[in-house]
Amino acid sequence: AALEAHGRVPALVSALAAPDPHGPDGEAEGDADFEEKVLRALHTYAVGCARPIGGEDGRTLASWMDAQQEKAGGEAKVAERWGLSEDEVKELRRAVV
């Protein structure tokens, strides 16, 4: 409820899909540790609390997850990168509507 009340779900999705440049060279490449923590929070929210992520946030997150999976070379590899099990990735995908 706190994530919804304070508008944090869109902020979390945006932080993944369009990260602010960081580092000495203004890198825009994702930070694996940060991605893991944000995805864990979104998984807890969407799956554990039964709060599907829909609308523009859902479309953005689904698109980002698809691109990351393709770049990593499959669901197993992206799950490992994110520190999630393959089942958790599948659960999160189902909760993104």
Coordinates of N, CA and C in Angstrom, one line a residue:
A1 N 0.8 -1.2 0.0 CA 0.0 0.0 0.0 C 0.9 1.3 0.0
A2 N 2.0 1.2 0.7 CA 2.9 2.4 0.8 C 3.5 2.7 -0.6
L3 N 3.8 1.7 -1.4 CA 4.3 1.9 -2.7 C 3.3 2.6 -3.6
E4 N 2.1 2.2 -3.5 CA 1.0 2.9 -4.2 C 0.7 4.3 -3.7
A5 N 0.7 4.4 -2.4 CA 0.3 5.7 -1.8 C 1.3 6.8 -2.2
H6 N 2.6 6.4 -2.3 CA 3.7 7.4 -2.6 C 4.2 7.3 -4.0
G7 N 3.5 6.6 -4.9 CA 3.8 6.6 -6.3 C 5.2 6.0 -6.6
R8 N 5.6 5.0 -5.8 CA 6.9 4.4 -6.0 C 7.0 3.4 -7.1
V9 N 5.9 2.7 -7.4 CA 6.0 1.7 -8.5 C 6.4 2.3 -9.8
P10 N 5.8 3.4 -10.3 CA 6.3 4.1 -11.5 C 7.8 4.5 -11.4
A11 N 8.2 4.9 -10.2 CA 9.6 5.3 -10.0 C 10.5 4.1 -10.1
L12 N 10.1 3.0 -9.5 CA 11.0 1.8 -9.6 C 11.1 1.3 -11.1
V13 N 9.9 1.3 -11.8 CA 9.9 0.8 -13.2 C 10.8 1.8 -14.0
S14 N 10.7 3.0 -13.8 CA 11.4 4.0 -14.6 C 12.9 3.9 -14.3
A15 N 13.3 3.6 -13.0 CA 14.7 3.4 -12.7 C 15.3 2.3 -13.4
L16 N 14.5 1.2 -13.7 CA 15.0 0.1 -14.4 C 15.1 0.4 -15.9
A17 N 14.0 0.9 -16.4 CA 13.9 1.0 -17.9 C 14.6 2.2 -18.5
A18 N 14.8 3.3 -17.7 CA 15.4 4.5 -18.2 C 16.3 5.0 -17.0
P19 N 17.4 4.3 -16.7 CA 18.2 4.8 -15.5 C 18.9 6.1 -15.8
D20 N 19.0 6.9 -14.8 CA 19.8 8.1 -14.9 C 21.2 7.8 -15.1
P21 N 21.9 8.6 -15.9 CA 23.4 8.3 -16.1 C 24.1 8.4 -14.8
H22 N 25.1 7.5 -14.6 CA 25.8 7.5 -13.3 C 27.3 7.2 -13.6
G23 N 28.1 7.3 -12.6 CA 29.5 7.0 -12.7 C 30.3 8.1 -13.3
P24 N 31.6 8.0 -13.3 CA 32.4 9.1 -13.8 C 32.2 9.5 -15.3
D25 N 31.8 8.5 -16.1 CA 31.7 8.8 -17.5 C 30.2 8.9 -17.9
G26 N 29.3 9.0 -16.9 CA 27.9 9.2 -17.2 C 27.3 7.9 -17.9
E27 N 27.7 6.8 -17.4 CA 27.2 5.5 -17.9 C 25.7 5.4 -17.7
A28 N 25.1 4.8 -18.7 CA 23.6 4.6 -18.6 C 23.4 3.1 -18.5
E29 N 24.4 2.3 -18.6 CA 24.2 0.8 -18.6 C 23.7 0.5 -17.2
G30 N 22.9 -0.5 -17.1 CA 22.3 -0.9 -15.8 C 23.3 -1.4 -14.8
D31 N 22.9 -1.3 -13.6 CA 23.7 -1.8 -12.4 C 23.1 -3.1 -12.0
A32 N 23.7 -4.2 -12.1 CA 23.2 -5.5 -11.8 C 22.7 -5.6 -10.4
D33 N 23.4 -5.1 -9.4 CA 23.0 -5.1 -8.0 C 21.7 -4.3 -7.8
F34 N 21.7 -3.1 -8.4 CA 20.5 -2.3 -8.3 C 19.3 -3.0 -8.9
E35 N 19.5 -3.5 -10.2 CA 18.4 -4.2 -10.8 C 17.9 -5.4 -10.0
E36 N 18.8 -6.1 -9.4 CA 18.3 -7.2 -8.5 C 17.4 -6.7 -7.4
K37 N 17.9 -5.7 -6.7 CA 17.1 -5.2 -5.6 C 15.7 -4.6 -6.0
V38 N 15.7 -3.9 -7.1 CA 14.4 -3.3 -7.6 C 13.5 -4.4 -8.0
L39 N 14.0 -5.4 -8.8 CA 13.2 -6.5 -9.2 C 12.7 -7.3 -8.0
R40 N 13.5 -7.5 -7.0 CA 13.0 -8.2 -5.8 C 11.9 -7.4 -5.2
A41 N 12.0 -6.1 -5.1 CA 10.9 -5.3 -4.5 C 9.7 -5.4 -5.3
L42 N 9.8 -5.3 -6.7 CA 8.7 -5.4 -7.5 C 8.0 -6.8 -7.5
H43 N 8.8 -7.8 -7.4 CA 8.3 -9.2 -7.2 C 7.5 -9.3 -5.9
T44 N 8.1 -8.8 -4.8 CA 7.4 -8.9 -3.5 C 6.0 -8.1 -3.6
Y45 N 6.1 -7.0 -4.3 CA 4.8 -6.1 -4.4 C 3.8 -6.9 -5.3
A46 N 4.3 -7.3 -6.5 CA 3.3 -7.8 -7.5 C 2.9 -9.2 -7.2
V47 N 3.8 -10.1 -6.7 CA 3.4 -11.5 -6.5 C 3.1 -11.7 -5.0
G48 N 3.9 -11.3 -4.1 CA 3.7 -11.5 -2.7 C 2.5 -10.8 -2.1
C49 N 2.3 -9.6 -2.6 CA 1.2 -8.8 -2.2 C 0.0 -8.8 -3.1
A50 N 0.1 -9.6 -4.2 CA -1.0 -9.7 -5.2 C -1.4 -8.4 -5.7
R51 N -0.5 -7.6 -6.2 CA -0.7 -6.3 -6.8 C -0.2 -6.2 -8.2
P52 N -0.9 -6.7 -9.2 CA -0.4 -6.7 -10.5 C 0.1 -5.3 -11.0
I53 N 1.1 -5.3 -11.8 CA 1.6 -4.1 -12.4 C 1.1 -3.9 -13.8
G54 N 0.2 -3.0 -14.0 CA -0.5 -2.8 -15.3 C -0.2 -1.5 -15.9
G55 N -1.0 -1.2 -16.9 CA -1.0 0.1 -17.6 C 0.4 0.4 -18.2
E56 N 0.8 1.6 -18.2 CA 2.0 2.0 -18.8 C 3.2 1.4 -18.1
D57 N 3.1 1.3 -16.7 CA 4.2 0.7 -16.0 C 4.4 -0.7 -16.4
G58 N 3.3 -1.5 -16.5 CA 3.4 -2.9 -16.9 C 4.0 -3.0 -18.3
R59 N 3.5 -2.2 -19.2 CA 4.1 -2.3 -20.6 C 5.6 -2.0 -20.6
T60 N 5.9 -1.0 -19.9 CA 7.4 -0.6 -19.8 C 8.2 -1.7 -19.2
L61 N 7.7 -2.2 -18.1 CA 8.5 -3.3 -17.4 C 8.6 -4.5 -18.2
A62 N 7.5 -4.9 -18.9 CA 7.5 -6.1 -19.7 C 8.5 -5.9 -20.9
S63 N 8.5 -4.8 -21.5 CA 9.4 -4.5 -22.6 C 10.8 -4.5 -22.2
W64 N 11.1 -3.9 -21.0 CA 12.5 -3.9 -20.5 C 12.9 -5.4 -20.1
M65 N 12.0 -6.1 -19.5 CA 12.4 -7.5 -19.2 C 12.6 -8.3 -20.4
D66 N 11.8 -8.2 -21.4 CA 12.0 -8.9 -22.7 C 13.4 -8.5 -23.3
A67 N 13.7 -7.3 -23.3 CA 15.0 -6.8 -23.9 C 16.2 -7.4 -23.1
Q68 N 16.1 -7.4 -21.8 CA 17.2 -7.9 -20.9 C 17.3 -9.4 -21.1
Q69 N 16.2 -10.1 -21.2 CA 16.3 -11.5 -21.4 C 17.0 -11.9 -22.7
E70 N 16.6 -11.1 -23.8 CA 17.2 -11.4 -25.1 C 18.7 -11.1 -25.0
K71 N 19.1 -10.0 -24.4 CA 20.5 -9.6 -24.3 C 21.3 -10.6 -23.5
A72 N 20.7 -11.2 -22.4 CA 21.4 -12.1 -21.5 C 21.5 -13.5 -22.2
G73 N 20.6 -13.8 -23.1 CA 20.6 -15.1 -23.8 C 19.7 -16.1 -23.2
G74 N 18.6 -15.6 -22.6 CA 17.6 -16.6 -22.2 C 17.1 -16.3 -20.8
E75 N 16.0 -17.0 -20.4 CA 15.4 -16.7 -19.1 C 16.3 -17.2 -17.9
A76 N 17.0 -18.3 -18.1 CA 17.8 -18.9 -17.0 C 19.0 -17.9 -16.7
K77 N 19.6 -17.4 -17.8 CA 20.7 -16.4 -17.6 C 20.3 -15.1 -17.0
V78 N 19.1 -14.6 -17.4 CA 18.7 -13.3 -16.9 C 18.2 -13.5 -15.4
A79 N 17.6 -14.7 -15.1 CA 17.2 -15.0 -13.7 C 18.5 -15.0 -12.8
E80 N 19.5 -15.6 -13.3 CA 20.8 -15.7 -12.5 C 21.3 -14.3 -12.3
R81 N 21.3 -13.5 -13.4 CA 21.8 -12.1 -13.3 C 21.1 -11.3 -12.3
W82 N 19.8 -11.5 -12.2 CA 18.9 -10.7 -11.3 C 18.9 -11.3 -9.9
G83 N 19.5 -12.5 -9.7 CA 19.4 -13.1 -8.4 C 18.0 -13.7 -8.0
L84 N 17.3 -14.0 -9.1 CA 15.9 -14.6 -8.9 C 16.0 -16.0 -9.5
S85 N 15.1 -16.8 -9.0 CA 14.9 -18.2 -9.6 C 14.1 -18.0 -10.9
E86 N 14.2 -19.0 -11.8 CA 13.4 -18.9 -13.0 C 11.9 -18.8 -12.7
D87 N 11.5 -19.5 -11.7 CA 10.1 -19.5 -11.3 C 9.7 -18.1 -10.9
E88 N 10.6 -17.4 -10.1 CA 10.3 -16.0 -9.7 C 10.2 -15.1 -10.9
V89 N 11.0 -15.3 -11.9 CA 10.9 -14.5 -13.1 C 9.6 -14.7 -13.8
K90 N 9.2 -16.0 -13.9 CA 7.9 -16.3 -14.5 C 6.7 -15.7 -13.7
E91 N 6.8 -15.8 -12.4 CA 5.8 -15.2 -11.6 C 5.7 -13.7 -11.8
L92 N 6.8 -13.0 -11.8 CA 6.8 -11.6 -12.1 C 6.2 -11.3 -13.4
R93 N 6.6 -12.0 -14.4 CA 6.1 -11.8 -15.8 C 4.5 -11.9 -15.8
R94 N 4.0 -12.9 -15.1 CA 2.6 -13.1 -15.1 C 1.9 -12.0 -14.3
A95 N 2.6 -11.4 -13.4 CA 2.0 -10.3 -12.6 C 2.1 -8.9 -13.3
V96 N 2.8 -8.9 -14.4 CA 2.9 -7.7 -15.2 C 1.8 -7.8 -16.3
V97 N 0.8 -7.0 -16.2 CA -0.4 -7.1 -17.1 C -0.5 -5.9 -18.0

